[in-house]
Coordinates of N, CA and C in Angstrom, one line a residue:
X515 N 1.6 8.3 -8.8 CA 0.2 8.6 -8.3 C -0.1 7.9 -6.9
X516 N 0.6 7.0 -6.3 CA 0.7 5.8 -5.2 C 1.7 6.4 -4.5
X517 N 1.2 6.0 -3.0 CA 2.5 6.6 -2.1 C 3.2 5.2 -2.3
X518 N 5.0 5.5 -2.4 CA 5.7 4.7 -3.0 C 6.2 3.2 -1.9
X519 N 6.0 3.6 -0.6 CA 6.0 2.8 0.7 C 4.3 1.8 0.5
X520 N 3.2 2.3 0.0 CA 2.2 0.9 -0.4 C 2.6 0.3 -1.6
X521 N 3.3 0.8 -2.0 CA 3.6 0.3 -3.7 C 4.9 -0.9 -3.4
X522 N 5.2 -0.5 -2.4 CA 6.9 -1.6 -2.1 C 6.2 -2.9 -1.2
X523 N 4.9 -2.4 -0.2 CA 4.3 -2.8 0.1 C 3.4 -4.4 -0.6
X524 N 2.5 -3.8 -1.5 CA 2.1 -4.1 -2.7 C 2.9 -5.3 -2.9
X525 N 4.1 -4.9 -3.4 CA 5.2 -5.4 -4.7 C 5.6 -6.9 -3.6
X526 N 5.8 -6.7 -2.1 CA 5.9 -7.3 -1.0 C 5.1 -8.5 -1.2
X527 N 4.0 -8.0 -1.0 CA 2.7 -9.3 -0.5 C 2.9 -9.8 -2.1
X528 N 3.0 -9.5 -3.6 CA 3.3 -10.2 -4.6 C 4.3 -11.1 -4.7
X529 N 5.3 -10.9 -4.3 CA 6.8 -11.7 -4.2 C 6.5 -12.8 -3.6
X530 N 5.9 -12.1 -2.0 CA 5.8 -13.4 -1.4 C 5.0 -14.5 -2.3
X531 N 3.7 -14.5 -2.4 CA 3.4 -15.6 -3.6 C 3.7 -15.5 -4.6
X532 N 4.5 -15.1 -5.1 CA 4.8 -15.9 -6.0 C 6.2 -16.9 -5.6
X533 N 7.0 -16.4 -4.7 CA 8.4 -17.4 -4.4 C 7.4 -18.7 -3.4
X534 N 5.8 -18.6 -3.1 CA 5.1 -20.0 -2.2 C 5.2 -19.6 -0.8
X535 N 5.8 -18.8 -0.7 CA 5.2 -18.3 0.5 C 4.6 -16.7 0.8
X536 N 3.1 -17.3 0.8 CA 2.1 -16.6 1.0 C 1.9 -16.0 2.6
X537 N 1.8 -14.4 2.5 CA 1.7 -13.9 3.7 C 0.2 -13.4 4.2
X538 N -0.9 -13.4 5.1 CA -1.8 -13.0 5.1 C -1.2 -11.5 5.0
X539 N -2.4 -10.4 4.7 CA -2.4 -9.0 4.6 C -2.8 -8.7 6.4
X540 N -2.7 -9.2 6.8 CA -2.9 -8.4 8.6 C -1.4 -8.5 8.7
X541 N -0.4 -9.6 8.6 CA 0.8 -9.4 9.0 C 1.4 -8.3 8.3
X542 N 1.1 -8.5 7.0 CA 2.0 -7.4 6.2 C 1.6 -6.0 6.8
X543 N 0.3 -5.7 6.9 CA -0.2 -4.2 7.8 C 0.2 -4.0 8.6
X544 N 0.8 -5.2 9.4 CA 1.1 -4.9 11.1 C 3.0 -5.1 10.5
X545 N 3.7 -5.1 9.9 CA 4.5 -5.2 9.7 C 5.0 -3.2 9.2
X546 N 4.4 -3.0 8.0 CA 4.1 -1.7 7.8 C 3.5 -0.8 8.8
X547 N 2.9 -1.0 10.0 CA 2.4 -0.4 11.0 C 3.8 0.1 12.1
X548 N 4.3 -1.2 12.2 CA 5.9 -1.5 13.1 C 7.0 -0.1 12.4
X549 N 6.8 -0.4 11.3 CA 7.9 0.9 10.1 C 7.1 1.9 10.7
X550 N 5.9 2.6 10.3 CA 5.6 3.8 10.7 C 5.9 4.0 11.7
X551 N 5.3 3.6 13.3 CA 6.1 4.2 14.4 C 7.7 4.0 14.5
X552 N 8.0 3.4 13.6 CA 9.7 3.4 14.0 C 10.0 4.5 13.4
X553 N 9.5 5.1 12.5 CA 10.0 6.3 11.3 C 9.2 8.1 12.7
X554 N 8.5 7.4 13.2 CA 8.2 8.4 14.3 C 6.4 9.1 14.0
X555 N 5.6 7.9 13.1 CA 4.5 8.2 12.3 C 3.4 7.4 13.2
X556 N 2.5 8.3 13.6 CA 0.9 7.8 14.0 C 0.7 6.1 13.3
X557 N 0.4 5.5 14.2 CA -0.1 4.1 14.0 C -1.3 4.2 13.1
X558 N -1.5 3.0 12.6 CA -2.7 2.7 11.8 C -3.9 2.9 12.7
X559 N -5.1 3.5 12.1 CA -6.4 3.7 12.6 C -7.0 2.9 11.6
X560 N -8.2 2.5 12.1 CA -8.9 1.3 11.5 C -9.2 1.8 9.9
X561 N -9.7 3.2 9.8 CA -10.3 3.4 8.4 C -8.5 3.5 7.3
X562 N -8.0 4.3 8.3 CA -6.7 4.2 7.6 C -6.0 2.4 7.2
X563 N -6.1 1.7 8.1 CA -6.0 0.2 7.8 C -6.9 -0.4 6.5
X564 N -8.0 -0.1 6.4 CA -9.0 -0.6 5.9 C -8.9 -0.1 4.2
X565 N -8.4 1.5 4.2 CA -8.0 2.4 2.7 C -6.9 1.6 2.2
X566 N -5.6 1.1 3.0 CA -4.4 0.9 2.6 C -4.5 -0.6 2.1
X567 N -5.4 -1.7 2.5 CA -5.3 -3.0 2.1 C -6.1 -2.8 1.2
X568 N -7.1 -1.9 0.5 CA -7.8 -2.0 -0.5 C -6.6 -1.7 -1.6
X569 N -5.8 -0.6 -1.4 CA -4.1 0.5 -2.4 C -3.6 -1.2 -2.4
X570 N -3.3 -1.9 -1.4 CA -2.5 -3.2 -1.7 C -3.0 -3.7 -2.5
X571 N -4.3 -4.3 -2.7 CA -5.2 -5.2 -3.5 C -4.9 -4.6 -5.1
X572 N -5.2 -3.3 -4.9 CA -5.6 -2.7 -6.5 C -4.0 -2.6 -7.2
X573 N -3.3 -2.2 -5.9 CA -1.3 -2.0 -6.7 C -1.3 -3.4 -7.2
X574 N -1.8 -4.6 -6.4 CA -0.9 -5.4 -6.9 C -1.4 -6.3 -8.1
X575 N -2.8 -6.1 -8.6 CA -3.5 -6.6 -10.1 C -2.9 -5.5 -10.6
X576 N -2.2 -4.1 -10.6 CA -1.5 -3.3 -11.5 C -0.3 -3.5 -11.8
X577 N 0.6 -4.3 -10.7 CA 1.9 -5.2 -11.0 C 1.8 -5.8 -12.1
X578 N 0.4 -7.0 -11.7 CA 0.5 -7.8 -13.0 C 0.3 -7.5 -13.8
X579 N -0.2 -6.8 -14.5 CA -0.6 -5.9 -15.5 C 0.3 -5.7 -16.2
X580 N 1.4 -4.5 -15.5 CA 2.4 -4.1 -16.1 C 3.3 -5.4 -16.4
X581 N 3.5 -6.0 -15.3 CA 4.8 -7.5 -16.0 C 3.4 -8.4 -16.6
X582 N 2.6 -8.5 -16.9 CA 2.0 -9.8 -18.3 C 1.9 -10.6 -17.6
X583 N 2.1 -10.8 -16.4 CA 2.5 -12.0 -15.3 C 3.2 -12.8 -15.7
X584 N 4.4 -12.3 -16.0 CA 5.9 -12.8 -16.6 C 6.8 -12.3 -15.3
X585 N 6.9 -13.4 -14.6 CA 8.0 -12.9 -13.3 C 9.2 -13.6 -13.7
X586 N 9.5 -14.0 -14.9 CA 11.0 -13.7 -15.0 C 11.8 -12.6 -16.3
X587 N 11.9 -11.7 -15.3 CA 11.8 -10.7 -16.5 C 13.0 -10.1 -16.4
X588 N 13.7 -9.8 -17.3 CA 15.1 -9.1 -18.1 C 15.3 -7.8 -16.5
X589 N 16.4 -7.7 -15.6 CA 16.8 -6.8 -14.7 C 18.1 -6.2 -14.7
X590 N 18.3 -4.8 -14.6 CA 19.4 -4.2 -15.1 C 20.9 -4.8 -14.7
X591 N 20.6 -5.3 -13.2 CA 22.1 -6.2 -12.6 C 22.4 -7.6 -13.5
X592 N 21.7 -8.1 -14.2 CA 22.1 -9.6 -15.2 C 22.8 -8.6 -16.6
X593 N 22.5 -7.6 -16.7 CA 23.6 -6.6 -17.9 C 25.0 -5.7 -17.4
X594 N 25.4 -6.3 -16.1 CA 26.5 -5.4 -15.8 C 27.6 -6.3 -15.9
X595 N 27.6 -7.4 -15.6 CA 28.8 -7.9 -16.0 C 29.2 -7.8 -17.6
X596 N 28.5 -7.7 -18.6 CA 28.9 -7.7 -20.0 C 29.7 -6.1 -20.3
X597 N 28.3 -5.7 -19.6 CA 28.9 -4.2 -20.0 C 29.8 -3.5 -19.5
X598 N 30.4 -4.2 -17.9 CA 31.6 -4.0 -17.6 C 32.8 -4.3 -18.0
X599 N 32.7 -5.4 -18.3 CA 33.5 -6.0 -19.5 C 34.1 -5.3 -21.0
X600 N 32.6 -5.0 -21.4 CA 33.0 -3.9 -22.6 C 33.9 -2.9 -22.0
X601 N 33.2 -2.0 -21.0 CA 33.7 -0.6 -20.5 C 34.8 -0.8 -20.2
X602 N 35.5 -1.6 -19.1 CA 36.9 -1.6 -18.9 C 37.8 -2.1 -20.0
X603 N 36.9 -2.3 -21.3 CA 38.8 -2.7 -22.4 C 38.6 -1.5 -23.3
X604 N 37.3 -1.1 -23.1 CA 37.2 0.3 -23.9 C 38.3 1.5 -23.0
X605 N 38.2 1.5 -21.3 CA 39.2 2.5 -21.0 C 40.6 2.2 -20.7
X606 N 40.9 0.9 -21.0 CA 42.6 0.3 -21.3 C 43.2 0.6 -22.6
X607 N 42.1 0.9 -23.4 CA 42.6 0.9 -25.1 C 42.0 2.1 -25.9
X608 N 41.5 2.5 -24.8 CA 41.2 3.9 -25.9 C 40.7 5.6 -25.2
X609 N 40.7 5.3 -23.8 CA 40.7 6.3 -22.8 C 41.9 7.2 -22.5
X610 N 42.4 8.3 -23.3 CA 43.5 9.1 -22.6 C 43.4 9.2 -21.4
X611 N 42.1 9.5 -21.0 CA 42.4 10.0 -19.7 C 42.7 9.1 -18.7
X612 N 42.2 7.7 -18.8 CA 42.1 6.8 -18.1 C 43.5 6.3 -18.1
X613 N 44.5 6.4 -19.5 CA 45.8 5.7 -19.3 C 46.6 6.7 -18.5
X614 N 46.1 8.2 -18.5 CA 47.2 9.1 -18.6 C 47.1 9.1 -16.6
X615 N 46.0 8.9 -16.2 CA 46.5 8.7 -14.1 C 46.4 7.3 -14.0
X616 N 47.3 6.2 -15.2 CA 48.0 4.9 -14.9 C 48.9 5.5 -14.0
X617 N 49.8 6.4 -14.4 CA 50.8 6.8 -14.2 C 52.0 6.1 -14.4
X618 N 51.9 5.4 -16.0 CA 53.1 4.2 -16.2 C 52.4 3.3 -15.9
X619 N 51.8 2.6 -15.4 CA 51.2 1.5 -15.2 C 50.1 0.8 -15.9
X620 N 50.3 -0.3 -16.5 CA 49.7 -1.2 -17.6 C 48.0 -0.4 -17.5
X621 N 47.5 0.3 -18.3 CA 46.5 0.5 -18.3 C 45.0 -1.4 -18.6
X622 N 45.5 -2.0 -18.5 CA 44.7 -3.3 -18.4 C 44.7 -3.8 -17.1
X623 N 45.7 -3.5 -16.3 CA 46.4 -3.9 -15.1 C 45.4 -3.1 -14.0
X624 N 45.5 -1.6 -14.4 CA 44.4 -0.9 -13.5 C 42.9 -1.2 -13.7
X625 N 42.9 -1.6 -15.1 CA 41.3 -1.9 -15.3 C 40.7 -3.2 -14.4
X626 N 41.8 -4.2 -14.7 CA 41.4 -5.2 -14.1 C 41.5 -5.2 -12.3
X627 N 41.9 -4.0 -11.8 CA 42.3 -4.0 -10.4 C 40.6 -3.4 -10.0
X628 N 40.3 -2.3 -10.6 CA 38.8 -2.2 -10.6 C 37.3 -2.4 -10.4
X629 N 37.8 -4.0 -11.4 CA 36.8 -4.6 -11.5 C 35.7 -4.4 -10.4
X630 N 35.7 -5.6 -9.7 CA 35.1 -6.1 -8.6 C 34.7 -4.2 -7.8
X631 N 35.0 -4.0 -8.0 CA 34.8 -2.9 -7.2 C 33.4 -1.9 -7.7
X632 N 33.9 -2.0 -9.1 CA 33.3 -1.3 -9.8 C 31.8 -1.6 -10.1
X633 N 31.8 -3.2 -10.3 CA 30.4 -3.5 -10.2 C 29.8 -3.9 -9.4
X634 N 30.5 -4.3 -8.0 CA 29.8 -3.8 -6.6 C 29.1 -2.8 -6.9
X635 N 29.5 -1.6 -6.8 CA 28.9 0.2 -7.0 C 28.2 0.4 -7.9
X636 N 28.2 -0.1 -8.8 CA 27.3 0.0 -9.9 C 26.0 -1.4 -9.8
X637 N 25.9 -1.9 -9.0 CA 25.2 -2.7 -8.7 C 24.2 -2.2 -8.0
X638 N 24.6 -1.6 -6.8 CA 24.1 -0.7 -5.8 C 23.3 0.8 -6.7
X639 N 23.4 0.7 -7.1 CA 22.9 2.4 -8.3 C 22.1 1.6 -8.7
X640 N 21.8 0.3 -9.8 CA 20.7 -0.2 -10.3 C 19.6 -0.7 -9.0
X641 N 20.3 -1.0 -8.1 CA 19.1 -1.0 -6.5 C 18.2 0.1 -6.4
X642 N 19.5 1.4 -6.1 CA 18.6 2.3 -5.8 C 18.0 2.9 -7.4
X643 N 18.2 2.8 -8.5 CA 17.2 3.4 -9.6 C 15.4 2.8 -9.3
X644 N 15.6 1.8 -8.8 CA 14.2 1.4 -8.7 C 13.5 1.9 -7.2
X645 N 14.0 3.0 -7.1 CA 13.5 3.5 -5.9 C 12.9 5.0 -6.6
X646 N 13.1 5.1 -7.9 CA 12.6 6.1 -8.9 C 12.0 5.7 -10.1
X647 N 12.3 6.2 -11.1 CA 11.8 6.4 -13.0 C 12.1 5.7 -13.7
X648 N 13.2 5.2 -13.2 CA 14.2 4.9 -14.6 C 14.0 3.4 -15.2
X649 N 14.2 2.4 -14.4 CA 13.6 0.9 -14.8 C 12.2 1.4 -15.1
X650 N 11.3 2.0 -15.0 CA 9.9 2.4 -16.0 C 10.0 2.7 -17.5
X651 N 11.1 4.1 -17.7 CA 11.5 4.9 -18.9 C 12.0 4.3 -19.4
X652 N 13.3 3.2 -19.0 CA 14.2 2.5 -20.0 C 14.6 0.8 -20.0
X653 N 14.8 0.6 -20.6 CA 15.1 -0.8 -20.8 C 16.0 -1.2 -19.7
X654 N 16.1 -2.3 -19.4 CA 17.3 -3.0 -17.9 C 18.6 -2.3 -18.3
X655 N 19.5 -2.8 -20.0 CA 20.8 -2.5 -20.4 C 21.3 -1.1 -19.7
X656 N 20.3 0.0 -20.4 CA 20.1 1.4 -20.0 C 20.1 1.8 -18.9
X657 N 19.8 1.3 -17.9 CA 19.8 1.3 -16.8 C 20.9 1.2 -16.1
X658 N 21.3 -0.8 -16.7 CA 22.7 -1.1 -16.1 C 23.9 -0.1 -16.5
X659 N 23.8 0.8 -17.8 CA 24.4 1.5 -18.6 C 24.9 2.7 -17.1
X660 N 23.5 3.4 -17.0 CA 23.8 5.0 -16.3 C 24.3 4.2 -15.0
X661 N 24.1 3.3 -14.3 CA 24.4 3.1 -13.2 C 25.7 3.0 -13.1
X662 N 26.4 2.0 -14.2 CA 27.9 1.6 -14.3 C 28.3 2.9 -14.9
X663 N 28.0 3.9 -15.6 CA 28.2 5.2 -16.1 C 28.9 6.0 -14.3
X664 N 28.2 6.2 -13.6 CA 28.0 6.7 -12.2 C 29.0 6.0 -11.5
X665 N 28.9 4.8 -11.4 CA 29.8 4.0 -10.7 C 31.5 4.4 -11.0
X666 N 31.6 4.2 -12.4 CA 33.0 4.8 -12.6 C 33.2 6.3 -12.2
X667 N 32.6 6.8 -12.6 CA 32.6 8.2 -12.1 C 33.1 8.2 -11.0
X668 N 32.4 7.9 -9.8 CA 32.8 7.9 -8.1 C 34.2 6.9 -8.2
X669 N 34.3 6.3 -8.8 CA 35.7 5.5 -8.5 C 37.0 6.5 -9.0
X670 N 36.7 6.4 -10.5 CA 37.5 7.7 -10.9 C 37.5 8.8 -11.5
X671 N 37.9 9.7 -10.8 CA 37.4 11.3 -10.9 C 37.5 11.9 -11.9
X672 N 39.0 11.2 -12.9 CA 39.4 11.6 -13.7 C 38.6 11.8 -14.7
X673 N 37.7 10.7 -14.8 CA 36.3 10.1 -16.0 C 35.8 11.5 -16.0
X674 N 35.0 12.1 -17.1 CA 34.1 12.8 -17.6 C 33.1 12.0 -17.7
X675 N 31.9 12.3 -17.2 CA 30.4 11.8 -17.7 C 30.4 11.4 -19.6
X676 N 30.3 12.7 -20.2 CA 30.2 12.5 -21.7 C 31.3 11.5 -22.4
X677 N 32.4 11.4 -21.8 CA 33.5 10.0 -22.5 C 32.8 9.0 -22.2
X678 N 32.3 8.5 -20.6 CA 32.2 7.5 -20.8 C 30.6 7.0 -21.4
X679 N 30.2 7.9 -21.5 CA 28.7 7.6 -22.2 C 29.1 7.2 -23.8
X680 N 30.0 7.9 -24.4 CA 30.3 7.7 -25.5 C 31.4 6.5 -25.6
X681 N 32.0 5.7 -24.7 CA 32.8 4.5 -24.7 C 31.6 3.3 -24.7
X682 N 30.6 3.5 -23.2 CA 29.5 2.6 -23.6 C 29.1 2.0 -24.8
X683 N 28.6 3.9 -25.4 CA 27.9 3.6 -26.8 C 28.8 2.8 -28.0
X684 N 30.1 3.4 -27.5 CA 30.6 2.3 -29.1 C 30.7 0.9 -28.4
X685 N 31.1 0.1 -27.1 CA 30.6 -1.2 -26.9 C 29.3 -1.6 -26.9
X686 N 28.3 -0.7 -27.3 CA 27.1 -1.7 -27.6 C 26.4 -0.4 -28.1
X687 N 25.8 -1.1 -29.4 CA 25.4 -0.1 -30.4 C 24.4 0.2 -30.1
X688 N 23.5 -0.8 -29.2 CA 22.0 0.0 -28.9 C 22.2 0.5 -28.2
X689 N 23.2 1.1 -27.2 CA 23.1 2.2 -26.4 C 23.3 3.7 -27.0
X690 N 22.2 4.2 -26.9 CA 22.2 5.6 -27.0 C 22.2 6.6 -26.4
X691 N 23.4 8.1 -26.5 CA 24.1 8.2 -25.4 C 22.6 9.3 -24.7
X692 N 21.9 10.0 -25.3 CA 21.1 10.7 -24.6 C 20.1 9.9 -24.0
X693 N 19.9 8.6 -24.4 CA 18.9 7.6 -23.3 C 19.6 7.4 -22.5
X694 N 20.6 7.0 -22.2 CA 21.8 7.0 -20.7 C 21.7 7.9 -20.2
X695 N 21.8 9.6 -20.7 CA 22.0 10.3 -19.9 C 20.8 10.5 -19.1
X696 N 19.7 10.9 -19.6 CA 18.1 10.6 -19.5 C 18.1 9.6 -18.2
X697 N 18.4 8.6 -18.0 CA 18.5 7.0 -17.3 C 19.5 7.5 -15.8
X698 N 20.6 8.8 -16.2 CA 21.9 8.5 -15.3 C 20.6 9.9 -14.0
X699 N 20.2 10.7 -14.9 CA 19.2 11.9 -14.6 C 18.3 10.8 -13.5
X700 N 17.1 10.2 -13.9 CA 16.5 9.7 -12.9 C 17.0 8.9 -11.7
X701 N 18.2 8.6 -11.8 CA 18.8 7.7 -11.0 C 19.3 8.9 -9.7
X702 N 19.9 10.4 -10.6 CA 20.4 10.8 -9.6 C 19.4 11.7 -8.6
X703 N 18.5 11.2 -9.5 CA 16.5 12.6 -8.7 C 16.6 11.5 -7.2
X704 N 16.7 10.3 -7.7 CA 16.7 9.7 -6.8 C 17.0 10.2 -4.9
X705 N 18.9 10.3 -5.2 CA 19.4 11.3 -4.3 C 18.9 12.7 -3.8
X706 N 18.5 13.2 -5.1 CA 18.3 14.5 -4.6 C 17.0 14.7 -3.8
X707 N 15.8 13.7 -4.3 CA 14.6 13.5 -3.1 C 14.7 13.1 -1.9
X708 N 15.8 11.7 -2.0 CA 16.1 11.5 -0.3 C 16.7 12.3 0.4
X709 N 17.5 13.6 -0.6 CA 18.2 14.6 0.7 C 17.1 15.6 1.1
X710 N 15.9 16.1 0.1 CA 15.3 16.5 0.7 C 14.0 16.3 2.0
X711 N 14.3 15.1 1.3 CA 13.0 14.1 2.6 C 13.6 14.6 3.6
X712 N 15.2 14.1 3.8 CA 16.1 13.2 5.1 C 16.1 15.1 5.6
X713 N 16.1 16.0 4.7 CA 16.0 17.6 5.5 C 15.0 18.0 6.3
X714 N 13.9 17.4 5.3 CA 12.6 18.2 5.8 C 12.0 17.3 7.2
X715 N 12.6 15.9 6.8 CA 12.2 14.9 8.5 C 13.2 15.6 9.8
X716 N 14.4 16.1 9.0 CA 15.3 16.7 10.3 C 14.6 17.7 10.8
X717 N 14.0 18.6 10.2 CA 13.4 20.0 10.3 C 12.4 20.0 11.5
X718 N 11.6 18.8 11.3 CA 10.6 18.6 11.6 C 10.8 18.0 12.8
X719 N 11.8 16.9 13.0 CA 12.4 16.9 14.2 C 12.7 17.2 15.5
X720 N 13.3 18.4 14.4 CA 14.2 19.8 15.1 C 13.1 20.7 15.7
X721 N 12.0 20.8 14.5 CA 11.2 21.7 15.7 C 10.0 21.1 16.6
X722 N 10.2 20.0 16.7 CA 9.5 19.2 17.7 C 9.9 19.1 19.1
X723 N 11.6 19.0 19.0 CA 12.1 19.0 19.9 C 12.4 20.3 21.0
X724 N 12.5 21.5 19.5 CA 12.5 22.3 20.2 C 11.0 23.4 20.8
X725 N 9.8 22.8 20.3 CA 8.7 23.0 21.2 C 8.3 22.1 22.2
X726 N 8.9 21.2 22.7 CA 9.4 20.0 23.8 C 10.0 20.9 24.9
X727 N 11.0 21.5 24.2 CA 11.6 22.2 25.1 C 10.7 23.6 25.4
X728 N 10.5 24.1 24.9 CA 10.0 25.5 25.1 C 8.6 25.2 26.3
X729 N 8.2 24.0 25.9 CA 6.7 23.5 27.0 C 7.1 23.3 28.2
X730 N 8.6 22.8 28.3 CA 9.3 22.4 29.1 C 9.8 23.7 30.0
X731 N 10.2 24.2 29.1 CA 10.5 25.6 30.5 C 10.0 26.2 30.6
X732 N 8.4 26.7 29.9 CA 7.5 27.4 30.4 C 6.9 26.7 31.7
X733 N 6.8 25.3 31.8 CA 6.2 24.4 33.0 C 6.9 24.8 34.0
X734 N 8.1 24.7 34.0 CA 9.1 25.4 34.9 C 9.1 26.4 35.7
X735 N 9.0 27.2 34.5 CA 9.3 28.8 35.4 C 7.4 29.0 35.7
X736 N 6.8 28.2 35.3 CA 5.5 28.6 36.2 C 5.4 28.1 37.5
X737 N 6.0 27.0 37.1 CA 6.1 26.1 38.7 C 6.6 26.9 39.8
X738 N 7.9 27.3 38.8 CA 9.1 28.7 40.0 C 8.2 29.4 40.7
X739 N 7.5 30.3 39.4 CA 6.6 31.1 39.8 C 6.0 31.1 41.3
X740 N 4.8 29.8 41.0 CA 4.2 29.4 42.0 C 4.7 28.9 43.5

C-alpha cells in the first residue's frame, strides 16, 4: 500500500537511530531528492516534501509495530550456513543426479568445492527477497530455504527445483516443501517486476528521446525553410 522507495526510506531514518546515529529528516529528503533526479524524476516540490516526511513519520511507528521494537530479530542469512550444511551432505549421499555429473569424482569433494560459492549466491537472493513478500509470508529458515533452493539451481543445472526442495525438507523437518516453493515464488516476482520496471523506464526513455529528436528536426527544417 506504500511506495516501496518511502518505505526503504522510512526503514533508513529507523536504522539510523537505532545504530546512535540520528539523521535529521531534511537530510534524508534531500538525500531521496539527489535519487530522484539521478533516476531522471522531477525534484521535490514543497507540498510533495511536506506528504512524504509525514509517509516517513507514519512508516516508521508501523516498523515498530510490526518488529515489537525487537531490533534483534531472527534474519534469513544467520540460517544459511546450517542449511547449507544440511543441503550439501544431503547431495553427496543421496543425490543421483548430483553424483552422476561428479563424473567419477568424490561426490563430497564437489560438494565441498561449492561451498563458498553457493552461499555467497544464496546470500544475495535472501538480499533481494526483501525487496518483495516473502520475509513478510514466511519465517527467516524459509526464506534462507528458497533462496539456497535458487542458488543451487543457478550453480547447477543438473538440480531440479522439486529434488532439492524435498532434500531440504528431509534436513529439517520444519521445512515444508510447498512453503519453500511459495517463498522461492516471491523471491522470483521479485525479478520479474524489476524486468518490467527496467522495460517500461527504457520505453519511456526511448520515447523521450525520440520526441527530442523529432523537435529537433522539425526546428531544423523550419529554420531551412526560413
Amino acid at each position: 500500500q506504500e511506495n516501496s522507495r518511502v518505505v526503504a526510506t522510512a526503514a533508513a531514518f529507523l536504522a539510523c537511530k537505532v545504530i546512535d546515529l540520528p539523521r535529521r529528516m531534511r537530510s534524508l529528503l534531500k538525500a531521496l531528492n539527489q535519487q530522484r533526479v539521478k533516476l531522471g524524476e522531477a525534484e521535490f516540490g514543497e507540498d510533495e516534501q511536506r506528504r512524504t516526511c509525514e509517509q516517513v513519520v507514519r512508516i516508521e511507528f508501523m516498523l515498530l509495530r510490526i518488529i515489537s521494537f525487537d531490533f534483534d530479530l531472527a534474519l534469513p542469512p544467520a540460517e544459511l550456513s546450517r542449511l547449507t550444511e544440511k543441503l550439501l551432505a544431503a547431495l553427496a549421499t543421496h543425490s543421483e543426479a548430483f553424483q552422476k555429473a561428479c563424473a567419477g569424482r568424490p561426490p563430497t569433494t564437489e560438494a565441498d568445492a561449492i561451498r563458498q560459492e553457493l552461499v555467497r549466491i544464496a546470500e544475495r537472493f535472501t538480499f533481494d527477497s526483501f525487496m518483495g513478500l516473502a520475509p513478510l509470508l514466511a519465517p527467516p529458515r524459509f526464506v534462507a530455504a528458497g533462496a539456497l533452493a535458487i542458488a543451487t539451481r543457478y550453480i547447477r543445472r543438473e538440480m531440479v527445483m522439486s529434488e532439492l526442495l524435498q532434500l531440504l525438507a528431509s534436513g529439517d523437518s520444519s521445512l515444508s516443501k510447498e512453503d519453500m516453493k511459495h517463498v522461492i515464488d516471491e523471491i522470483l516476482n521479485v525479478f520479474r517486476t524489476k524486468n518490467v520496471r527496467d522495460a517500461r523506464r527504457a520505453a519511456q526513455i526511448t520515447s523521450g528521446a525520440s520526441l527530442a529528436r523529432a523537435s529537433s528536426n522539425s526546428l531544423a527544417s523550419s529554420t531551412c525553410t526560413q
